[in-house]
Short mmCIF file of C-alpha atoms in Angstrom, two decimals:
data_model
loop_
_atom_site.label_atom_id
_atom_site.label_comp_id
_atom_site.label_asym_id
_atom_site.label_seq_id
_atom_site.Cartn_x
_atom_site.Cartn_y
_atom_site.Cartn_z
CA MET A 1 17.18 24.38 -25.12
CA GLY A 2 14.43 25.55 -22.77
CA ASP A 3 13.18 23.54 -19.83
CA HIS A 4 11.73 20.19 -20.75
CA ARG A 5 8.09 20.10 -19.62
CA LEU A 6 7.59 16.79 -17.85
CA ALA A 7 4.08 15.75 -16.84
CA VAL A 8 3.83 13.18 -14.04
CA LEU A 9 0.46 11.41 -14.25
CA ILE A 10 -0.61 9.14 -11.38
CA PHE A 11 -3.57 6.77 -11.75
CA THR A 12 -5.19 5.80 -8.46
CA ASN A 13 -8.41 4.55 -6.91
CA GLU A 14 -7.94 6.59 -3.72
CA GLY A 15 -6.64 9.92 -2.55
CA PHE A 16 -9.34 12.55 -3.05
CA ARG A 17 -12.89 11.22 -3.29
CA GLN A 18 -11.97 8.12 -1.32
CA VAL A 19 -9.40 8.61 1.40
CA ASP A 20 -9.79 5.74 3.87
CA GLY A 21 -7.20 3.31 2.49
CA GLY A 22 -3.44 2.80 2.32
CA VAL A 23 -3.26 3.88 -1.33
CA ALA A 24 -4.64 7.31 -0.37
CA ARG A 25 -1.88 7.67 2.21
CA VAL A 26 0.78 6.89 -0.41
CA VAL A 27 -0.72 9.40 -2.86
CA HIS A 28 -0.77 12.10 -0.19
CA ASP A 29 2.83 11.39 0.79
CA VAL A 30 3.93 11.62 -2.85
CA LEU A 31 2.16 14.94 -3.32
CA ASP A 32 3.64 16.37 -0.13
CA LEU A 33 7.12 15.54 -1.44
CA ARG A 34 6.59 16.99 -4.90
CA SER A 35 8.79 20.05 -4.29
CA GLU A 36 11.76 17.79 -3.55
CA ALA A 37 10.90 15.58 -6.51
CA VAL A 38 10.79 18.69 -8.69
CA GLN A 39 14.40 19.41 -7.74
CA ILE A 40 15.38 15.94 -8.97
CA ALA A 41 13.76 16.68 -12.32
CA ARG A 42 15.20 20.20 -12.48
CA ALA A 43 18.71 18.80 -12.08
CA ARG A 44 17.98 16.94 -15.32
CA GLY A 45 16.73 20.02 -17.16
CA ALA A 46 13.01 19.53 -16.62
CA THR A 47 10.08 21.28 -15.00
CA VAL A 48 7.27 19.12 -13.58
CA ARG A 49 3.47 19.37 -13.64
CA TRP A 50 1.64 16.90 -11.39
CA HIS A 51 -1.59 15.18 -12.41
CA ILE A 52 -3.83 12.84 -10.39
CA ALA A 53 -6.43 10.70 -12.19
CA GLU A 54 -8.71 8.99 -9.69
CA ARG A 55 -11.38 6.37 -10.21
CA ALA A 56 -14.42 7.85 -8.51
CA SER A 57 -15.38 4.81 -6.45
CA ASN A 58 -18.75 4.99 -4.73
CA SER A 59 -17.35 3.72 -1.44
CA GLY A 60 -15.69 5.79 1.25
CA TYR A 61 -16.66 9.21 -0.17
CA ASP A 62 -16.34 11.84 2.53
CA PRO A 63 -17.20 15.39 1.39
CA VAL A 64 -15.31 16.96 4.30
CA ARG A 65 -12.09 15.09 3.57
CA TRP A 66 -12.58 15.69 -0.15
CA ALA A 67 -12.80 19.42 0.53
CA TYR A 68 -9.59 19.22 2.55
CA ALA A 69 -7.73 17.36 -0.20
CA GLU A 70 -9.09 19.72 -2.85
CA GLN A 71 -7.97 22.77 -0.90
CA ARG A 72 -4.53 21.42 0.02
CA TRP A 73 -3.34 20.05 -3.30
CA LEU A 74 -5.55 21.50 -6.02
CA ARG A 75 -6.28 25.07 -4.94
CA ASP A 76 -3.28 25.86 -2.76
CA GLY A 77 -0.99 23.50 -4.64
CA ASP A 78 -0.15 22.94 -8.28
CA VAL A 79 -1.77 19.55 -8.87
CA ARG A 80 -4.30 19.02 -11.64
CA TYR A 81 -7.11 16.56 -10.92
CA HIS A 82 -8.79 14.32 -13.49
CA ARG A 83 -12.05 12.55 -12.68
CA MET A 84 -12.53 8.99 -13.90
CA ALA A 85 -15.92 7.32 -13.72
CA ASP A 86 -16.13 3.98 -11.93
CA PRO A 87 -17.40 1.39 -14.43
CA ARG A 88 -19.03 -0.56 -11.60
CA ALA A 89 -22.64 0.10 -10.66
CA HIS A 90 -21.72 0.03 -6.98
CA PRO A 91 -18.56 -0.74 -4.98
CA TRP A 92 -19.75 -4.26 -4.13
CA GLU A 93 -20.12 -5.30 -7.76
CA MET A 94 -17.63 -7.97 -8.76
CA ASP A 95 -14.95 -6.71 -11.11
CA HIS A 96 -15.52 -7.84 -14.67
CA PHE A 97 -13.16 -7.95 -17.62
CA GLU A 98 -14.87 -4.99 -19.24
CA HIS A 99 -14.12 -2.90 -16.14
CA CYS A 100 -10.39 -3.37 -16.69
CA VAL A 101 -10.80 -2.48 -20.37
CA ALA A 102 -12.87 0.60 -19.48
CA MET A 103 -10.32 1.89 -16.98
CA GLY A 104 -7.51 1.22 -19.44
CA ALA A 105 -9.21 3.06 -22.28
CA ALA A 106 -10.11 5.97 -20.02
CA SER A 107 -6.47 6.16 -18.89
CA GLY A 108 -5.32 6.52 -22.48
CA GLN A 109 -7.69 9.44 -22.99
CA VAL A 110 -6.50 11.14 -19.80
CA MET A 111 -2.92 10.78 -20.98
CA LEU A 112 -3.79 12.51 -24.26
CA SER A 113 -5.26 15.44 -22.33
CA VAL A 114 -2.23 15.67 -20.05
CA ALA A 115 0.18 15.59 -22.99
CA GLU A 116 -1.32 18.70 -24.59
CA ASP A 117 0.90 21.00 -22.51
CA ALA A 118 3.86 18.68 -21.91
CA ASP A 119 6.94 17.57 -23.81
CA SER A 120 6.81 14.09 -22.29
CA VAL A 121 4.69 12.12 -19.82
CA LEU A 122 5.77 9.83 -17.01
CA VAL A 123 2.81 7.65 -16.02
CA ILE A 124 2.62 5.84 -12.68
CA SER A 125 -0.08 3.34 -11.75
CA GLY A 126 -0.75 0.48 -9.38
CA MET A 127 -3.40 -2.18 -8.75
CA SER A 128 -4.63 -4.62 -11.36
CA MET A 129 -7.64 -2.46 -12.21
CA PHE A 130 -5.15 -0.15 -13.98
CA ALA A 131 -2.83 -2.86 -15.33
CA MET A 132 -4.36 -2.68 -18.80
CA ALA A 133 -3.89 1.09 -18.81
CA ALA A 134 -0.31 0.50 -19.92
CA ARG A 135 -1.57 -0.84 -23.26
CA PHE A 136 -3.78 2.17 -23.96
CA VAL A 137 -1.22 4.72 -22.80
CA ILE A 138 1.40 3.20 -25.09
CA ARG A 139 -1.05 3.09 -27.99
CA ALA A 140 -1.89 6.76 -27.47
CA ALA A 141 1.83 7.58 -27.31
CA ASP A 142 2.45 5.76 -30.59
CA GLN A 143 -0.51 7.25 -32.44
CA PHE A 144 0.16 10.83 -31.38
CA GLN A 145 3.97 10.72 -31.15
CA ILE A 146 4.04 11.43 -27.42
CA PRO A 147 7.31 10.63 -25.60
CA ALA A 148 6.12 8.60 -22.60
CA THR A 149 7.14 5.94 -20.13
CA TYR A 150 4.97 3.88 -17.81
CA VAL A 151 5.74 2.45 -14.34
CA HIS A 152 3.29 -0.03 -12.82
CA LEU A 153 3.73 -0.40 -9.07
CA THR A 154 3.22 -4.06 -8.32
CA HIS A 155 0.82 -5.26 -5.70
CA ASN A 156 -0.61 -8.73 -5.09
CA PRO A 157 -0.18 -10.72 -8.33
CA VAL A 158 -3.45 -12.02 -9.71
CA LEU A 159 -1.52 -14.79 -11.44
CA ASN A 160 1.21 -16.03 -9.13
CA ALA A 161 4.10 -18.42 -9.34
CA GLY A 162 2.15 -20.96 -7.29
CA GLY A 163 -0.26 -21.44 -10.16
CA ASP A 164 -3.62 -20.11 -8.95
CA ALA A 165 -5.26 -17.06 -10.47
CA GLU A 166 -7.92 -14.49 -9.70
CA LEU A 167 -10.16 -13.65 -12.63
CA PRO A 168 -10.99 -11.44 -14.46
CA GLU A 169 -7.90 -9.36 -13.69
CA THR A 170 -5.52 -12.08 -14.89
CA TYR A 171 -5.64 -10.92 -18.49
CA ALA A 172 -5.18 -7.26 -17.55
CA ASP A 173 -2.16 -8.12 -15.44
CA SER A 174 -0.77 -10.24 -18.28
CA VAL A 175 -1.01 -7.30 -20.67
CA MET A 176 1.11 -5.23 -18.33
CA GLY A 177 3.55 -8.13 -17.85
CA HIS A 178 3.91 -8.63 -21.60
CA LEU A 179 4.61 -4.93 -22.16
CA ALA A 180 7.11 -4.81 -19.28
CA ARG A 181 8.99 -7.67 -20.92
CA HIS A 182 8.93 -6.39 -24.50
CA ASP A 183 8.45 -2.59 -24.56
CA GLU A 184 11.29 -0.47 -23.21
CA ARG A 185 8.84 2.22 -22.12
CA VAL A 186 7.05 -0.02 -19.59
CA THR A 187 8.59 -1.12 -16.29
CA ILE A 188 7.37 -2.49 -12.99
CA GLY A 189 8.13 -0.89 -9.64
CA TRP A 190 8.55 -3.53 -6.97
CA GLU A 191 7.21 -2.90 -3.50
CA SER A 192 8.94 -5.99 -2.14
CA GLU A 193 11.51 -8.48 -3.32
CA TRP A 194 8.84 -11.19 -3.11
CA MET A 195 6.62 -9.13 -5.41
CA ARG A 196 9.45 -8.62 -7.90
CA ASP A 197 10.17 -12.36 -7.93
CA GLN A 198 6.50 -13.16 -8.53
CA TYR A 199 6.27 -10.93 -11.57
CA GLN A 200 9.61 -12.08 -12.93
CA GLN A 201 8.70 -15.77 -12.59
CA VAL A 202 5.25 -15.39 -14.11
CA TYR A 203 5.99 -12.92 -16.91
CA GLY A 204 9.72 -13.32 -17.52
CA ILE A 205 10.50 -9.67 -16.83
CA PRO A 206 14.28 -9.09 -16.77
CA ASP A 207 16.08 -7.36 -13.90
CA GLY A 208 16.67 -4.24 -15.97
CA LYS A 209 12.92 -3.68 -16.28
CA THR A 210 12.24 -3.44 -12.55
CA LEU A 211 12.55 -0.34 -10.36
CA PHE A 212 12.80 0.10 -6.60
CA ALA A 213 9.43 1.16 -5.15
CA TYR A 214 9.59 0.17 -1.49
CA ASN A 215 6.74 1.52 0.57
CA GLY A 216 7.55 4.04 3.27
CA ILE A 217 5.97 5.53 6.37
CA ARG A 218 5.68 9.11 7.50
CA GLN A 219 7.41 8.43 10.78
CA ASP A 220 6.73 11.86 12.26
CA SER A 221 2.97 11.30 11.99
CA PRO A 222 1.04 12.15 15.17
CA LYS A 223 -0.36 8.62 15.24
CA PHE A 224 3.06 7.42 16.40
CA ASP A 225 3.23 9.85 19.34
CA ARG A 226 3.35 8.51 22.87
CA ILE A 227 -0.02 8.58 24.65
CA PRO A 228 -0.20 9.24 28.41
CA SER A 229 -0.60 5.93 30.21
CA ASP A 230 -3.82 6.94 31.94
CA GLU A 231 -5.34 7.85 28.55
CA VAL A 232 -4.25 4.50 27.10
CA GLU A 233 -5.98 2.70 29.96
CA ALA A 234 -9.10 4.85 29.67
CA ASN A 235 -9.38 4.26 25.92
CA LEU A 236 -9.16 0.50 26.25
CA ARG A 237 -11.47 0.37 29.25
CA ALA A 238 -14.09 2.34 27.32
CA LEU A 239 -14.03 -0.37 24.65
CA GLY A 240 -14.70 -3.06 27.19
CA VAL A 241 -11.21 -4.55 26.99
CA PRO A 242 -10.41 -6.75 30.02
CA LEU A 243 -7.21 -5.18 31.27
CA ASP A 244 -6.27 -8.03 33.60
CA ARG A 245 -5.26 -10.29 30.70
CA ASP A 246 -2.40 -10.42 28.21
CA ILE A 247 -3.48 -9.23 24.76
CA MET A 248 -2.47 -9.94 21.19
CA ILE A 249 -3.82 -7.81 18.36
CA SER A 250 -4.28 -7.98 14.61
CA TRP A 251 -5.86 -5.52 12.21
CA GLY A 252 -6.57 -4.83 8.56
CA ARG A 253 -9.30 -5.16 5.95
CA GLY A 254 -11.90 -7.75 6.90
CA VAL A 255 -11.19 -10.23 4.11
CA ARG A 256 -10.52 -13.92 4.57
CA GLU A 257 -7.02 -13.88 3.09
CA LYS A 258 -5.83 -11.68 5.98
CA GLY A 259 -5.93 -14.72 8.27
CA PHE A 260 -8.09 -13.44 11.13
CA GLU A 261 -9.81 -16.82 11.52
CA LEU A 262 -6.38 -18.41 11.73
CA PHE A 263 -5.42 -15.89 14.41
CA LEU A 264 -8.52 -16.66 16.51
CA ASP A 265 -7.96 -20.42 16.12
CA ALA A 266 -4.32 -20.22 17.19
CA ALA A 267 -4.90 -17.77 20.04
CA ALA A 268 -7.67 -19.96 21.44
CA GLN A 269 -4.96 -22.48 22.34
CA GLU A 270 -3.37 -19.91 24.66
CA LYS A 271 -6.10 -19.64 27.30
CA GLY A 272 -4.55 -16.70 29.12
CA VAL A 273 -4.32 -14.51 26.03
CA LEU A 274 -7.11 -12.33 24.60
CA PRO A 275 -6.96 -12.00 20.79
CA VAL A 276 -8.27 -8.65 19.52
CA VAL A 277 -9.12 -8.04 15.85
CA LEU A 278 -9.76 -4.55 14.50
CA ASN A 279 -11.38 -4.12 11.08
CA PRO A 280 -12.38 -0.87 9.37
CA ARG A 281 -16.01 -2.03 9.10
CA PRO A 282 -18.20 -4.59 10.88
CA ASN A 283 -17.26 -8.13 9.87
CA PRO A 284 -20.33 -10.38 10.31
CA ALA A 285 -18.59 -13.50 8.94
CA LEU A 286 -15.74 -13.17 11.41
CA GLU A 287 -18.17 -12.45 14.24
CA GLU A 288 -20.00 -15.68 13.47
CA TYR A 289 -16.72 -17.60 13.33
CA ASN A 290 -15.67 -16.14 16.68
CA ARG A 291 -18.97 -17.28 18.20
CA SER A 292 -18.49 -20.77 16.77
CA LEU A 293 -15.20 -20.99 18.68
CA GLY A 294 -16.85 -20.01 21.93
CA SER A 295 -16.10 -16.29 21.50
CA PRO A 296 -12.43 -16.37 22.53
CA GLY A 297 -11.66 -13.02 20.90
CA LEU A 298 -12.73 -9.39 20.98
CA LEU A 299 -13.75 -7.99 17.58
CA LEU A 300 -13.84 -4.22 17.02
CA SER A 301 -14.59 -2.12 13.95
CA GLY A 302 -14.30 1.49 12.88
CA GLN A 303 -11.60 2.40 15.40
CA ASP A 304 -9.15 5.17 14.57
CA ASP A 305 -5.35 5.26 14.82
CA ARG A 306 -5.54 6.54 18.39
CA VAL A 307 -7.15 3.27 19.47
CA LEU A 308 -4.60 1.19 17.55
CA ALA A 309 -1.81 3.16 19.21
CA ALA A 310 -3.39 2.61 22.62
CA PHE A 311 -3.42 -1.14 22.07
CA CYS A 312 0.21 -1.07 20.87
CA GLN A 313 1.33 0.97 23.89
CA TRP A 314 -0.61 -0.98 26.54
CA PRO A 315 2.01 -2.88 28.61
CA ARG A 316 0.05 -6.14 28.48
CA THR A 317 -0.20 -6.19 24.68
CA LEU A 318 2.44 -8.80 23.92
CA ALA A 319 2.25 -9.06 20.14
CA ALA A 320 0.87 -7.65 16.90
CA VAL A 321 0.08 -10.62 14.65
CA PHE A 322 -0.16 -10.51 10.84
CA LEU A 323 -1.01 -13.69 8.96
CA SER A 324 -2.00 -12.74 5.40
CA GLU A 325 -1.86 -15.49 2.84
CA ARG A 326 0.29 -13.55 0.38
CA GLU A 327 0.75 -9.96 1.44
CA SER A 328 3.01 -8.24 -1.04
CA ALA A 329 3.76 -4.82 0.38
CA SER A 330 2.45 -4.63 3.93
CA ILE A 331 3.81 -2.01 6.32
CA THR A 332 1.26 -2.73 9.05
CA GLY A 333 3.82 -4.53 11.19
CA ASN A 334 6.17 -1.55 10.83
CA GLU A 335 3.39 0.79 11.92
CA ALA A 336 2.72 -1.39 14.97
CA THR A 337 6.41 -1.14 15.84
CA LEU A 338 6.38 2.66 15.53
CA MET A 339 3.20 2.97 17.59
CA ASN A 340 4.79 0.85 20.32
CA GLY A 341 8.05 2.80 20.20
CA GLY A 342 10.27 -0.20 20.87
CA THR A 343 8.87 -0.83 24.36
CA GLY A 344 8.15 -4.54 24.21
CA LEU A 345 5.59 -5.31 21.50
CA VAL A 346 6.65 -8.26 19.32
CA VAL A 347 5.57 -8.52 15.67
CA VAL A 348 4.56 -12.04 14.60
CA GLY A 349 4.29 -13.11 10.96
CA VAL A 350 4.09 -16.17 8.75
CA PRO A 351 6.48 -17.45 6.04
CA ALA A 352 4.38 -16.06 3.19
CA GLY A 353 4.57 -13.07 0.89
CA VAL A 354 6.58 -10.12 2.16
CA TYR A 355 6.79 -11.12 5.83
CA PRO A 356 10.20 -12.84 5.60
CA GLU A 357 11.59 -9.49 4.37
CA LEU A 358 10.12 -7.66 7.35
CA ILE A 359 10.99 -10.06 10.17
CA ASP A 360 14.35 -11.53 11.10
CA ASP A 361 13.09 -14.42 13.21
CA GLY A 362 14.30 -14.22 16.79
CA VAL A 363 16.04 -10.87 16.21
CA ASP A 364 13.33 -8.29 15.53
CA GLY A 365 10.20 -10.44 15.51
CA VAL A 366 8.86 -13.98 15.50
CA MET A 367 8.16 -15.95 12.35
CA ALA A 368 5.83 -18.95 12.56
CA LYS A 369 7.35 -22.09 11.07
CA GLU A 370 4.29 -22.54 8.85
CA ARG A 371 0.99 -20.84 8.13
CA THR A 372 -1.16 -23.33 10.03
CA VAL A 373 -3.04 -23.25 13.32
CA ALA A 374 -0.31 -25.35 14.94
CA GLY A 375 2.49 -23.23 13.48
CA VAL A 376 0.94 -19.91 14.52
CA ALA A 377 -0.05 -21.22 17.96
CA GLU A 378 3.57 -22.25 18.55
CA ALA A 379 4.76 -18.77 17.57
CA LEU A 380 2.25 -17.09 19.89
CA ARG A 381 3.24 -19.42 22.71
CA SER A 382 6.89 -18.47 22.26
CA VAL A 383 5.98 -14.82 22.78
CA VAL A 384 3.95 -15.60 25.89
CA GLU A 385 6.88 -17.53 27.37
CA MET A 386 9.46 -14.92 26.37
CA PRO A 387 11.13 -13.00 29.23
CA PRO A 388 10.19 -9.28 29.21
CA ALA A 389 13.81 -8.28 28.61
CA GLU A 390 13.94 -10.41 25.47
CA ARG A 391 10.70 -8.96 24.18
CA ALA A 392 12.03 -5.46 24.82
CA ALA A 393 15.26 -6.16 22.93
CA MET A 394 13.35 -7.66 20.00
CA SER A 395 11.00 -4.68 19.93
CA ALA A 396 13.90 -2.20 19.99
CA ALA A 397 15.59 -4.04 17.11
CA ALA A 398 12.37 -3.87 15.09
CA LEU A 399 12.11 -0.14 15.72
CA GLU A 400 15.67 0.46 14.53
CA ARG A 401 15.08 -1.54 11.36
CA THR A 402 11.79 0.21 10.61
CA ARG A 403 13.33 3.65 11.02
CA ARG A 404 16.23 2.69 8.77
CA THR A 405 14.33 0.99 5.94
CA ARG A 406 10.82 2.46 5.93
CA ASP A 407 11.22 6.22 5.74
CA TYR A 408 8.72 7.45 3.16
CA ARG A 409 10.83 10.41 2.03
CA THR A 410 13.99 8.38 1.44
CA ASN A 411 12.17 5.57 -0.35
CA TRP A 412 9.97 7.71 -2.59
CA LEU A 413 12.74 10.07 -3.70
CA ARG A 414 14.92 7.07 -4.55
CA SER A 415 12.03 5.60 -6.57
CA PHE A 416 11.30 8.87 -8.34
CA THR A 417 14.97 9.35 -9.20
CA GLU A 418 15.08 5.92 -10.85
CA MET A 419 11.83 6.62 -12.71
CA VAL A 420 13.01 9.99 -14.04
CA ASP A 421 16.46 8.71 -15.04
CA ARG A 422 14.93 5.82 -16.94
CA HIS A 423 12.33 8.13 -18.50
CA PHE A 424 14.91 10.44 -20.02
CA THR A 425 17.13 7.56 -21.07
CA VAL A 426 14.24 5.98 -22.95
CA ILE A 427 12.72 9.03 -24.62
CA GLY A 428 16.02 10.72 -25.42
CA ARG A 429 16.56 13.63 -23.07
CA SER A 430 17.94 15.97 -25.74
CA ALA A 431 14.63 16.16 -27.62
CA GLU A 432 13.44 19.71 -28.16
CA PRO A 433 10.17 20.77 -26.52
CA ARG A 434 7.16 20.22 -28.72
CA ALA A 435 5.30 23.27 -29.97
#
């Protein structure tokens, strides 16, 4: 039997046209590791062709970075790119049910194109916008006798075990959940144990239909390099940061569920501490809220990783604080730890979502007792009152744990191995190549 031609098709909303989000980083990491992933497939008698299908969102398009991605992975590499039109009129349009259907149907058509020169197709997706794609991919596989499996990387559940739901993606997510429970070709890849539990509780997905998909970090990235102390000070001074005060920082997308208002409220109770919030774009609602509190915090937007690293490495930055309502796969706290380098920054979280998996309270971080102003304020106060030696030990423990559990290469290759093994088990690895 000749080599089995395996096509790996990844559906994404970032990575080429839009490259300013965490999903783009994951896509780039996966593509950079494709030669090692190919060896995993080759050990199982298969060659691999990589395909990226990206929703061409109107937001974040940067022609310079697009040209870089195109050159690196499409021209110099061996990746095939498939354009997918965004069904929204503009990136601010609310997602509608028909958008999920449109992306699902388009995904099925892309899979048919990919399958033309492959013996089987392994499809990987994430985000609820692509949850319904599983239905259309499986229908295409059935109608055209294409050996295929589908892995949906879980993110925040739109229908969660607590009972509330976000429409209109609930139905799309339910389609994926139903297929993961009943069709052997569809599985979920869990980015956190909390995420796995959510999907299992809501959709009844058995343990055997879940695959390890822990997020990882490229720990040799330049953004984690040490910055000369005089440059750190100069960077912060240029931003107008008062350097004679203790600082606590938080960053992420400027959406309410991230808990930035909660952070400002809690930090306002610690008069000697300056809370700093960094968002990718200006956040008028948060600016107004900060003013309503008497402007206790400093709000910044559009800052790059060098500025984040400067904050994390400044000796008077006591804590990086992350308070999302139900974060499912965050690695932001791990990145703060790597930027700090284990020199005294404490990561603070809340007992919600993935944070209990990232923080061992009192060992490598501080966990608030509850996600309330009083609970978070108490946690921040404990950091302020903590002796420097204790903060340093906690920070060093967090760095050790991050290096051990969040290496992108180790985590992705483990995930890909599980995906490929399940793929060949399901489709029957001895099948002859199709003509």
